[in-house]
Amino acid sequence: MAENQSLDQFKAQPRLPKFANPRRYDLKLKPDLVSCKFSGSVSITIDVVSETRFLVLNAAELEIDRASIVYRSAAAADSAKEVRPSDVHVVEEDEVVVLEFGEAVAVGEGVLGIGYEGTLNDKMKGFYRSVYELNGEKRNMAVTQFEPADARRCFPCWDEPAAKATFKITLEVPSEVLALSNMPVIQENHNGHLKTISFQESPIMSTYLVAMVVGLFDYVEGQTTDGIKVRVYCQVGKANQGKLALDVAVKTLDLYKLYFATPYPLPKLDMIAIPDFAAGAMENYGLVTYRETALLFDDQHSAAANKQRVATVVAHELAHQWFGNLVTMEWWTHLWLNEGFATWVSYLAVDSIFPEWKVWTQFLDETTDGLRLDGLAESHPIEVEIKHAREIDEIFDAISYRKGASVIRMLQSYLGPAIFQCGSQLTDVVKSLASYIKKYAYSNAKTEDLWGVLEEGSGEPVQELMNSWTKQKGYPVISVKVEGHRLEFEQSQFLSSGDRGDGQWIVPITLCSGSYDARKNFLLQKKLETLDIADLVGNQKKWIKLNVDQTGFYRVKYDDDLAARLRSAIEANDLSAADRFGILDDSFALSMAGKLSLSSLLRLMSAYGREVEYTVLSNLITVSYKVARIAADAATELADDIKQFFINLFQSPAEKLGWEPRKGESHLDAMLRGEILAALAVFGHDGTRSEGVKRFRAFLDDRNTPLLPPDTRKAAYVAVMQTVSSSDKWGYESLLRIYRESDLGQEKTRILSSLTSCPDPAIVREGLDFLLSSEVRSQDAVFGVAAVSKEGCETAWKWLQENWDHIVKTYGSGFLITRFISAVVSPFSSHEKAAEVEQFFANRSKASIERTLKQSLERVHINTNWVQSIRQEKSLAEVLKQLVSGKY
Ligand code: BES
Ligand code: ZN
């Protein structure tokens, strides 16, 4: 065996060869926060499982100074010897280092020692530097972000989730700073202006979860009922902003202990806000890192939406401490096991802590985003083949998170009763999860392992049912027709392009008729099925709603008769909020796909005139933005009427909410107020614009004015930006002033996502250029790109091309670059534009953006078809006139 090995066989492989398994890492690092260099040495205890002349492990951007292995050879089993490799090959392309030995290393235990140097980079991955201010001075901190495959940029390792090992970490740092890692400190030795900090050895875990942070921070501290110490670390002087997250974390840990029937596995939990951070948060074992906006909450200046974001992100990352960290996916193909589950479980926790937020209704935002992405031919299955580390970043997407979470919800509602009512009444699904966690703790699992446990727990054919949802991309649309008291169902794959895909699913169909007590459910296994519902409807023409409460991951297309009955049911307020949401959302998707006229969609929207529910109105707003844009592309003369129609639709709920909070009002009203006022401002409602500007002036005079509380600030900023033009830049410049003066991430984000919403393309350009200036952290620029106004789209595309080299340099190695592409490209609606984009990227694409680029181009084609089908709607202008005048 060892004789036939050659270097080439280790190249371009998706996974490392299995000659040896790491058992324990003894890692010593010395970061220099001034020069931004670090030196490291690692001793890895390995099990050599087959005799080999090569040891292959991951390393990237590290300068290896020395390497050797100490092991007992087969010949002299009683004495260990140290052998240096005859050659060290660095294969940069594959991020591996191959240690070649003159003689084969024997089977058995060995200790591999490697000394090396590296750089604290500016790319927000690996071992990197983040910049913060202390007493007006800029300082560097050292931070790690290793998921999915960047531990290799900090130390040579078997950088795969299944290669679990223990970690003993030691840091040498300046004596005045704080150093944190996954485990508690066990020893601190000072020598001069340096100190050596050793952390307790970790339980076995994957490399992507190892973490270190070195810098100056304040903290707040709490404790779980088990006595686990929980801390939230913040900027110096801002410890108060950590209190909300601390409170949520302590409660959540107690809940998860119950759900998973397993205590939190580590002795402590630290959570820390990092000023430069690519993702929203990262679940490192025992040391969770966050963007500031996802962890910190300021009572004076953070909004209700910010509060919900903090709670959700904390609940999500803490779910990973079990689901991901204790039980880890075997390979990135099963990433959704981590992300889909953490997403779903976070709703259980947040719902339990904040029942008045009705997050299970808000969950539909997750489902609809999953459906939206999965309606593309360029989508991918939940379980996706990964052939190279560079492909992993792109699957942290709405399929893994949102479709993943949604299919779990679908399964849970198929298997068990409603989500549990109180902490002690766990559903069967949650009980099965606990046995899954127990069975695979300190180990790895695949998708089928989870189904196995659920199948055992429920006695249902979970494996077969779920394979159709995780192994193929896409989802079905169920067309339903009524003939007296018989319903006819037909499933076909839904594609937003209007094409018919050839997928087929096992669909858990639920329906109710006339009331939520009259229900039926069955599994639709074939393409066609009929069902007699005489027992539900008798001879009456009652409304019939499929996918009750939208727990299924599919869409429904009703025949005209059923659609009309549902429209009346919405007007009569007979349906649940989730069902009102679903009917709107499916109709919107069908309209985009050319399966439902825009007139019908608008008529349906007019049925929501008395809507009060946050999640439904919020989706109504999202849909109206998209409809207004596409209608303007289809026929400019429609644009004003469409806007007026939406203004009419939103005016009365907006008037009820007003600009200032009422005493004791709900969290959901607080969130709704901001969204609805912003929509009115964008659609051109004069009253909202002038009120927004007026209140903004008051805010400029006094940052604590009660006239512009945090929940309405974004709406006021957007209103102000609608009035800005090249000849009158007062609003724009005032916003920049607030941006520069504020040191609250959430405030800065609000401003960035307003600046480019201006109808004047010249201002949009200025805003976009500002995003790339040194005043905006590279983590934040995408907010501005995603907010570009309809009028600014062309400008944004030009800007993207002109700045592409710079953008690649700053973002090219991370996943944020994909957001630039989708935000700029997807809004277009002509085949010519698609061709232009394709041409630009012809020689600029690469593995890490390929999928996003294809998806964005597909969206352009979908928009183009949509525009064409709208142009063919002869009666649209007429219908719209009637709707605007209130005749429908
Ligand atoms: N594991 C991810 C962080 C991550 C994302 C690492 C992408 C590498 C690439 C983390 O658990 C996560 O999912 N964070 C979310 C927030 C969450 C509430 C959905 C995020 O970063 O947006
Ligand atoms: Zn996650």
mmCIF file of C-alpha atoms and ligand atoms in Angstrom, residues 316 320 339 401, ligand 2:
data_model
loop_
_atom_site.group_PDB
_atom_site.id
_atom_site.type_symbol
_atom_site.label_atom_id
_atom_site.label_comp_id
_atom_site.label_asym_id
_atom_site.label_seq_id
_atom_site.Cartn_x
_atom_site.Cartn_y
_atom_site.Cartn_z
ATOM 1 C CA HIS A 316 -30.427 29.918 17.146
ATOM 2 C CA HIS A 320 -26.340 24.702 17.880
ATOM 3 C CA GLU A 339 -28.942 25.126 10.185
ATOM 4 C CA TYR A 401 -31.933 27.264 6.635
HETATM 5 ZN ZN ZN B 2 -26.781 28.438 12.419
#
